[in-house]
């Protein structure tokens, strides 16, 4: 490692690493290899050329000259794709620069954007400002987009809900969308990660959502005494991963009343049968489904 990387600096840098689509998708949740670094780097993935669907990029934005340890950790995210490219970002806010590449998302009636695109929401849409940061759920991944579209479809079909939970809330976006569609319903949002709850609280303020409009809890799944007292729910949203969805099926079923619905995402298409089977064993049947890319969004209803 050359001596220039040892110089202490407040500069900003971008580290770019080629990767496969599978390696990029593995980063939709936390990135354990980078969790110990302070301040935490911002990680983004992209598909530069749709004609080359397995040629993705990982871009990592860091404050200060990246250390050899950080460079090695980033390289471990895609160790088979060659060394990372490291460049200094000259005289500009690297967070703003990274946000500029996140184009606004339109999903049903929802328009999700970062601060770089403020004021650009089309007329008639429900806008949400969600910055990329320390929690999952900016709307740019197919799982989140699929959930937004499914919520819109349920509302368009005339479904009404009186008690809603968003489990694994991330940025809080899905809870915000549910509140916009069913404003009279009590809504709670929970996440196992306290950082996600902090991010959700900040995003509520950013989107002029009153602090008491959504109850926030830090807990695994629905394992919180206040959640037990709040139920049963007639809509429970869970955009997490297939394994946890299967494990949580019994506790979710205990919190959903007869005729209630559970919206599941974060699973791949080849994991769908196992997830549906876990909920079918608890009295649910599949009622609605949509798929974006390899990622289905499922709605299952509890049989009366």
Tab-separated table of C-alpha atoms in Angstrom:
chain	number	residue	atom	x	y	z
A	1	UNK	CA	0.000	0.000	0.000
A	2	UNK	CA	1.491	3.346	-1.029
A	3	UNK	CA	2.261	6.012	1.557
A	4	UNK	CA	-0.409	8.366	0.224
A	5	UNK	CA	-3.123	6.205	1.802
A	6	UNK	CA	-1.619	6.734	5.228
A	7	UNK	CA	-2.122	10.518	5.173
A	8	UNK	CA	-4.863	11.705	7.493
A	9	UNK	CA	-7.472	13.833	5.771
A	10	UNK	CA	-11.035	15.082	5.924
A	11	UNK	CA	-11.413	14.512	2.200
A	12	UNK	CA	-14.128	12.319	0.713
A	13	UNK	CA	-13.424	9.263	-1.416
A	14	UNK	CA	-15.300	6.800	-3.559
A	15	UNK	CA	-14.285	3.147	-3.826
A	16	UNK	CA	-15.805	1.256	-6.752
A	17	UNK	CA	-15.776	-2.512	-7.017
A	18	UNK	CA	-17.163	-4.650	-9.874
A	19	UNK	CA	-19.539	-7.344	-8.652
A	20	UNK	CA	-22.176	-9.817	-9.765
A	21	UNK	CA	-25.892	-9.241	-9.369
A	22	UNK	CA	-25.997	-11.817	-6.562
A	23	UNK	CA	-23.214	-10.018	-4.717
A	24	UNK	CA	-25.035	-6.695	-5.124
A	25	UNK	CA	-28.332	-8.141	-3.878
A	26	UNK	CA	-26.565	-9.552	-0.812
A	27	UNK	CA	-26.010	-5.935	0.275
A	28	UNK	CA	-29.682	-4.934	0.518
A	29	UNK	CA	-29.539	-5.501	4.265
A	30	UNK	CA	-26.708	-4.679	6.697
A	31	UNK	CA	-23.102	-5.067	5.495
A	32	UNK	CA	-21.350	-6.863	8.382
A	33	UNK	CA	-17.899	-6.472	6.792
A	34	UNK	CA	-18.210	-2.676	7.113
A	35	UNK	CA	-20.185	-2.396	10.336
A	36	UNK	CA	-17.157	-1.773	12.565
A	37	UNK	CA	-15.893	1.297	10.697
A	38	UNK	CA	-16.596	4.750	12.119
A	39	UNK	CA	-18.002	6.772	10.498
A	40	UNK	CA	-19.874	4.080	8.590
A	41	UNK	CA	-19.379	4.234	4.823
A	42	UNK	CA	-22.349	4.636	2.496
A	43	UNK	CA	-22.820	1.647	0.183
A	44	UNK	CA	-24.669	1.803	-3.119
A	45	UNK	CA	-25.104	-0.763	-5.895
A	46	UNK	CA	-26.023	-0.225	-9.532
A	47	UNK	CA	-26.494	-1.992	-12.836
A	48	UNK	CA	-24.642	0.219	-15.356
A	49	UNK	CA	-25.659	-1.719	-18.456
A	50	UNK	CA	-28.997	-3.614	-18.614
A	51	UNK	CA	-27.542	-5.562	-21.556
A	52	UNK	CA	-25.002	-7.066	-19.135
A	53	UNK	CA	-27.312	-8.165	-16.290
A	54	UNK	CA	-24.577	-9.790	-14.209
A	55	UNK	CA	-22.126	-6.874	-14.384
A	56	UNK	CA	-22.988	-4.688	-11.390
A	57	UNK	CA	-20.998	-2.136	-9.392
A	58	UNK	CA	-20.565	-1.498	-5.688
A	59	UNK	CA	-19.829	2.151	-4.853
A	60	UNK	CA	-18.669	2.933	-1.323
A	61	UNK	CA	-18.435	6.580	-0.218
A	62	UNK	CA	-16.195	7.337	2.765
A	63	UNK	CA	-15.091	10.384	4.734
A	64	UNK	CA	-11.322	10.677	5.029
A	65	UNK	CA	-8.638	8.720	3.207
A	66	UNK	CA	-9.665	5.047	3.219
A	67	UNK	CA	-7.458	2.862	5.379
A	68	UNK	CA	-5.924	-0.397	4.129
A	69	UNK	CA	-8.300	-2.236	6.467
A	70	UNK	CA	-11.343	-0.555	4.928
A	71	UNK	CA	-10.124	-1.188	1.383
A	72	UNK	CA	-9.573	-4.842	2.227
A	73	UNK	CA	-13.057	-5.108	3.763
A	74	UNK	CA	-14.641	-3.566	0.678
A	75	UNK	CA	-12.696	-5.915	-1.575
A	76	UNK	CA	-14.113	-8.858	0.385
A	77	UNK	CA	-17.625	-7.954	-0.809
A	78	UNK	CA	-16.734	-9.250	-4.292
A	79	UNK	CA	-13.331	-10.956	-3.992
A	80	UNK	CA	-13.531	-12.623	-7.395
A	81	UNK	CA	-14.039	-9.440	-9.436
A	82	UNK	CA	-10.686	-7.704	-9.244
A	83	UNK	CA	-9.281	-4.853	-7.124
A	84	UNK	CA	-11.398	-1.794	-6.279
A	85	UNK	CA	-10.907	1.572	-7.960
A	86	UNK	CA	-10.247	4.383	-5.465
A	87	UNK	CA	-10.796	8.034	-6.349
A	88	UNK	CA	-10.944	11.259	-4.380
A	89	UNK	CA	-14.140	13.306	-4.674
A	90	UNK	CA	-13.055	16.875	-5.240
A	91	UNK	CA	-14.576	19.728	-3.251
A	92	UNK	CA	-18.154	18.511	-3.028
A	93	UNK	CA	-20.553	16.921	-0.602
A	94	UNK	CA	-20.195	13.195	-1.258
A	95	UNK	CA	-23.586	12.430	0.292
A	96	UNK	CA	-25.280	14.820	-2.133
A	97	UNK	CA	-23.266	13.339	-4.970
A	98	UNK	CA	-24.321	9.804	-4.073
A	99	UNK	CA	-27.966	10.862	-3.684
A	100	UNK	CA	-27.981	12.387	-7.161
A	101	UNK	CA	-27.619	8.927	-8.685
A	102	UNK	CA	-30.746	7.675	-6.905
A	103	UNK	CA	-33.446	8.599	-9.395
A	104	UNK	CA	-36.962	9.108	-8.010
A	105	UNK	CA	-39.167	6.013	-7.867
A	106	UNK	CA	-42.819	5.900	-8.969
A	107	UNK	CA	-44.727	2.955	-7.504
A	108	UNK	CA	-48.486	3.132	-7.877
A	109	UNK	CA	-49.526	6.532	-6.571
A	110	UNK	CA	-46.296	6.940	-4.573
A	111	UNK	CA	-43.312	9.053	-5.593
A	112	UNK	CA	-40.148	8.453	-3.528
A	113	UNK	CA	-37.170	10.755	-3.937
A	114	UNK	CA	-34.025	12.034	-2.255
A	115	UNK	CA	-33.174	15.633	-1.460
A	116	UNK	CA	-31.380	15.931	-4.790
A	117	UNK	CA	-34.804	15.695	-6.493
A	118	UNK	CA	-36.945	17.718	-4.090
A	119	UNK	CA	-39.781	19.585	-5.758
A	120	UNK	CA	-40.005	17.201	-8.717
A	121	UNK	CA	-42.978	15.057	-7.621
A	122	UNK	CA	-45.680	14.801	-10.322
A	123	UNK	CA	-49.110	16.192	-9.569
A	124	UNK	CA	-51.470	13.674	-8.047
A	125	UNK	CA	-48.772	11.535	-6.427
A	126	UNK	CA	-48.090	10.914	-2.748
A	127	UNK	CA	-44.499	12.124	-2.249
A	128	UNK	CA	-41.989	10.872	0.317
A	129	UNK	CA	-38.492	12.217	0.834
A	130	UNK	CA	-36.284	9.285	1.866
A	131	UNK	CA	-32.524	9.754	1.887
A	132	UNK	CA	-30.198	6.793	1.433
A	133	UNK	CA	-28.384	6.075	4.647
A	134	UNK	CA	-28.134	3.611	7.479
A	135	UNK	CA	-31.458	1.787	7.009
A	136	UNK	CA	-32.929	-0.282	4.171
A	137	UNK	CA	-35.969	0.918	2.272
A	138	UNK	CA	-35.413	3.873	-0.046
A	139	UNK	CA	-37.861	2.361	-2.535
A	140	UNK	CA	-35.151	1.536	-5.064
A	141	UNK	CA	-35.055	-2.198	-4.467
A	142	UNK	CA	-37.733	-4.365	-6.081
A	143	UNK	CA	-38.901	-5.605	-2.671
A	144	UNK	CA	-39.795	-2.122	-1.424
A	145	UNK	CA	-41.221	-1.027	-4.760
A	146	UNK	CA	-43.315	-4.188	-4.896
A	147	UNK	CA	-44.735	-3.487	-1.445
A	148	UNK	CA	-45.623	0.091	-2.407
A	149	UNK	CA	-47.389	-1.136	-5.536
A	150	UNK	CA	-49.225	-3.822	-3.583
A	151	UNK	CA	-50.408	-1.350	-0.960
A	152	UNK	CA	-51.712	0.855	-3.740
A	153	UNK	CA	-53.491	-2.112	-5.351
A	154	UNK	CA	-55.157	-3.066	-2.072
A	155	UNK	CA	-56.415	0.481	-1.592
A	156	UNK	CA	-57.615	0.711	-5.194
A	157	UNK	CA	-59.511	-2.564	-4.750
A	158	UNK	CA	-61.375	-1.017	-1.828
A	159	UNK	CA	-59.731	-2.822	1.083
A	160	UNK	CA	-59.947	-0.977	4.381
A	161	UNK	CA	-57.745	-1.665	7.381
A	162	UNK	CA	-58.247	-0.626	10.974
A	163	UNK	CA	-54.964	-1.707	12.631
A	164	UNK	CA	-51.666	-1.907	10.715
A	165	UNK	CA	-48.131	-3.049	11.585
A	166	UNK	CA	-44.919	-2.685	9.583
A	167	UNK	CA	-42.387	-5.199	10.930
A	168	UNK	CA	-38.763	-4.702	9.862
A	169	UNK	CA	-39.605	-1.130	8.955
A	170	UNK	CA	-36.119	0.075	7.890
A	171	UNK	CA	-36.614	3.693	6.839
A	172	UNK	CA	-40.315	3.641	7.774
A	173	UNK	CA	-41.392	4.131	4.160
A	174	UNK	CA	-43.987	1.344	4.057
A	175	UNK	CA	-45.548	2.517	7.314
A	176	UNK	CA	-45.725	6.038	5.841
A	177	UNK	CA	-47.405	4.695	2.694
A	178	UNK	CA	-49.958	2.724	4.716
A	179	UNK	CA	-50.766	5.805	6.776
A	180	UNK	CA	-51.315	7.847	3.615
A	181	UNK	CA	-53.773	5.261	2.284
A	182	UNK	CA	-55.618	4.501	5.530
A	183	UNK	CA	-55.173	7.643	7.647
A	184	UNK	CA	-57.703	6.608	10.295
A	185	UNK	CA	-55.935	3.342	11.144
A	186	UNK	CA	-53.514	3.103	14.080
A	187	UNK	CA	-50.081	2.157	12.706
A	188	UNK	CA	-46.976	0.825	14.391
A	189	UNK	CA	-43.512	0.250	12.970
A	190	UNK	CA	-40.932	-2.076	14.503
A	191	UNK	CA	-37.377	-3.094	13.710
A	192	UNK	CA	-34.755	-5.201	15.441
A	193	UNK	CA	-32.167	-2.477	14.706
A	194	UNK	CA	-32.425	0.643	16.900
A	195	UNK	CA	-30.690	2.644	14.167
A	196	UNK	CA	-33.607	1.902	11.835
A	197	UNK	CA	-36.026	3.275	14.409
A	198	UNK	CA	-33.909	6.424	14.738
A	199	UNK	CA	-33.928	6.770	10.944
A	200	UNK	CA	-37.695	6.230	10.815
A	201	UNK	CA	-38.236	8.902	13.461
A	202	UNK	CA	-36.059	11.348	11.490
A	203	UNK	CA	-37.890	10.508	8.259
A	204	UNK	CA	-41.225	11.159	9.957
A	205	UNK	CA	-40.076	14.655	10.811
A	206	UNK	CA	-38.697	15.181	7.300
A	207	UNK	CA	-42.061	14.223	5.787
A	208	UNK	CA	-44.165	16.260	8.250
A	209	UNK	CA	-45.617	13.141	9.885
A	210	UNK	CA	-46.547	13.911	13.516
A	211	UNK	CA	-44.353	12.165	16.073
A	212	UNK	CA	-47.351	10.367	17.605
A	213	UNK	CA	-48.858	9.255	14.280
A	214	UNK	CA	-46.865	6.003	14.140
A	215	UNK	CA	-45.872	4.022	17.230
A	216	UNK	CA	-42.220	2.927	17.042
A	217	UNK	CA	-40.703	-0.154	18.693
A	218	UNK	CA	-37.276	-1.763	18.742
A	219	UNK	CA	-37.729	-5.526	18.986
A	220	UNK	CA	-37.249	-8.771	17.035
A	221	UNK	CA	-40.363	-9.504	14.989
A	222	UNK	CA	-43.454	-8.767	17.072
A	223	UNK	CA	-41.784	-9.683	20.368
A	224	UNK	CA	-42.754	-6.626	22.380
A	225	UNK	CA	-45.437	-6.517	25.089
A	226	UNK	CA	-46.943	-3.322	23.696
A	227	UNK	CA	-47.331	-4.949	20.272
A	228	UNK	CA	-49.119	-7.863	21.906
A	229	UNK	CA	-51.535	-5.417	23.545
A	230	UNK	CA	-52.012	-3.450	20.315
A	231	UNK	CA	-53.121	-6.390	18.164
A	232	UNK	CA	-54.775	-8.109	16.525
A	233	UNK	CA	-53.817	-6.500	13.228
A	234	UNK	CA	-55.787	-6.723	10.023
A	235	UNK	CA	-52.711	-5.814	7.917
A	236	UNK	CA	-49.168	-6.770	8.849
A	237	UNK	CA	-46.370	-5.800	6.435
A	238	UNK	CA	-43.009	-7.596	6.577
A	239	UNK	CA	-40.341	-6.826	3.983
A	240	UNK	CA	-37.459	-8.823	5.423
A	241	UNK	CA	-35.932	-12.132	4.224
A	242	UNK	CA	-37.306	-15.600	3.524
A	243	UNK	CA	-35.671	-17.308	6.515
A	244	UNK	CA	-36.965	-14.847	9.107
A	245	UNK	CA	-40.402	-14.819	7.456
A	246	UNK	CA	-40.660	-18.587	7.893
A	247	UNK	CA	-39.455	-18.368	11.495
A	248	UNK	CA	-41.876	-15.549	12.283
A	249	UNK	CA	-44.954	-17.209	10.743
A	250	UNK	CA	-46.266	-18.541	14.102
A	251	UNK	CA	-45.869	-15.225	15.953
A	252	UNK	CA	-47.312	-13.259	13.034
A	253	UNK	CA	-50.321	-15.592	12.941
A	254	UNK	CA	-50.898	-14.955	16.650
A	255	UNK	CA	-51.071	-11.197	15.997
A	256	UNK	CA	-53.454	-11.272	13.017
A	257	UNK	CA	-57.200	-11.570	13.455
A	258	UNK	CA	-59.568	-13.692	11.341
A	259	UNK	CA	-59.731	-12.350	7.808
A	260	UNK	CA	-56.598	-10.266	8.381
A	261	UNK	CA	-53.825	-10.018	5.814
A	262	UNK	CA	-50.061	-10.330	5.897
A	263	UNK	CA	-47.928	-8.750	3.152
A	264	UNK	CA	-44.608	-10.544	2.691
A	265	UNK	CA	-41.560	-9.445	0.695
A	266	UNK	CA	-37.800	-9.843	0.731
A	267	UNK	CA	-37.967	-13.380	-0.606
A	268	UNK	CA	-36.795	-14.631	-3.987
A	269	UNK	CA	-39.159	-16.421	-6.351
A	270	UNK	CA	-37.542	-19.791	-5.674
A	271	UNK	CA	-38.177	-19.297	-1.931
A	272	UNK	CA	-41.869	-18.520	-2.358
A	273	UNK	CA	-43.227	-22.045	-1.925
A	274	UNK	CA	-41.458	-22.510	1.416
A	275	UNK	CA	-42.688	-19.152	2.738
A	276	UNK	CA	-46.280	-19.750	1.588
A	277	UNK	CA	-46.219	-23.230	3.121
A	278	UNK	CA	-45.108	-21.852	6.499
A	279	UNK	CA	-48.074	-19.485	6.565
A	280	UNK	CA	-50.514	-22.021	5.095
A	281	UNK	CA	-49.718	-24.223	8.092
A	282	UNK	CA	-51.000	-21.362	10.238
A	283	UNK	CA	-54.286	-20.958	8.370
A	284	UNK	CA	-53.335	-18.467	5.641
A	285	UNK	CA	-54.047	-18.675	1.918
A	286	UNK	CA	-52.403	-16.696	-0.864
A	287	UNK	CA	-54.755	-13.976	-2.108
A	288	UNK	CA	-52.639	-11.458	-4.076
A	289	UNK	CA	-49.257	-11.609	-5.749
A	290	UNK	CA	-47.019	-9.445	-7.917
A	291	UNK	CA	-43.403	-9.820	-8.951
A	292	UNK	CA	-40.688	-7.348	-9.843
A	293	UNK	CA	-37.548	-8.969	-11.190
A	294	UNK	CA	-36.811	-12.041	-9.096
A	295	UNK	CA	-38.655	-10.657	-6.070
A	296	UNK	CA	-42.343	-11.489	-5.447
A	297	UNK	CA	-44.599	-9.574	-3.094
A	298	UNK	CA	-47.271	-11.779	-1.514
A	299	UNK	CA	-50.467	-11.052	0.361
A	300	UNK	CA	-51.947	-13.900	2.341
A	301	UNK	CA	-55.266	-13.789	4.167
A	302	UNK	CA	-56.082	-15.554	7.430
A	303	UNK	CA	-59.016	-17.906	6.931
A	304	UNK	CA	-61.946	-17.069	9.221
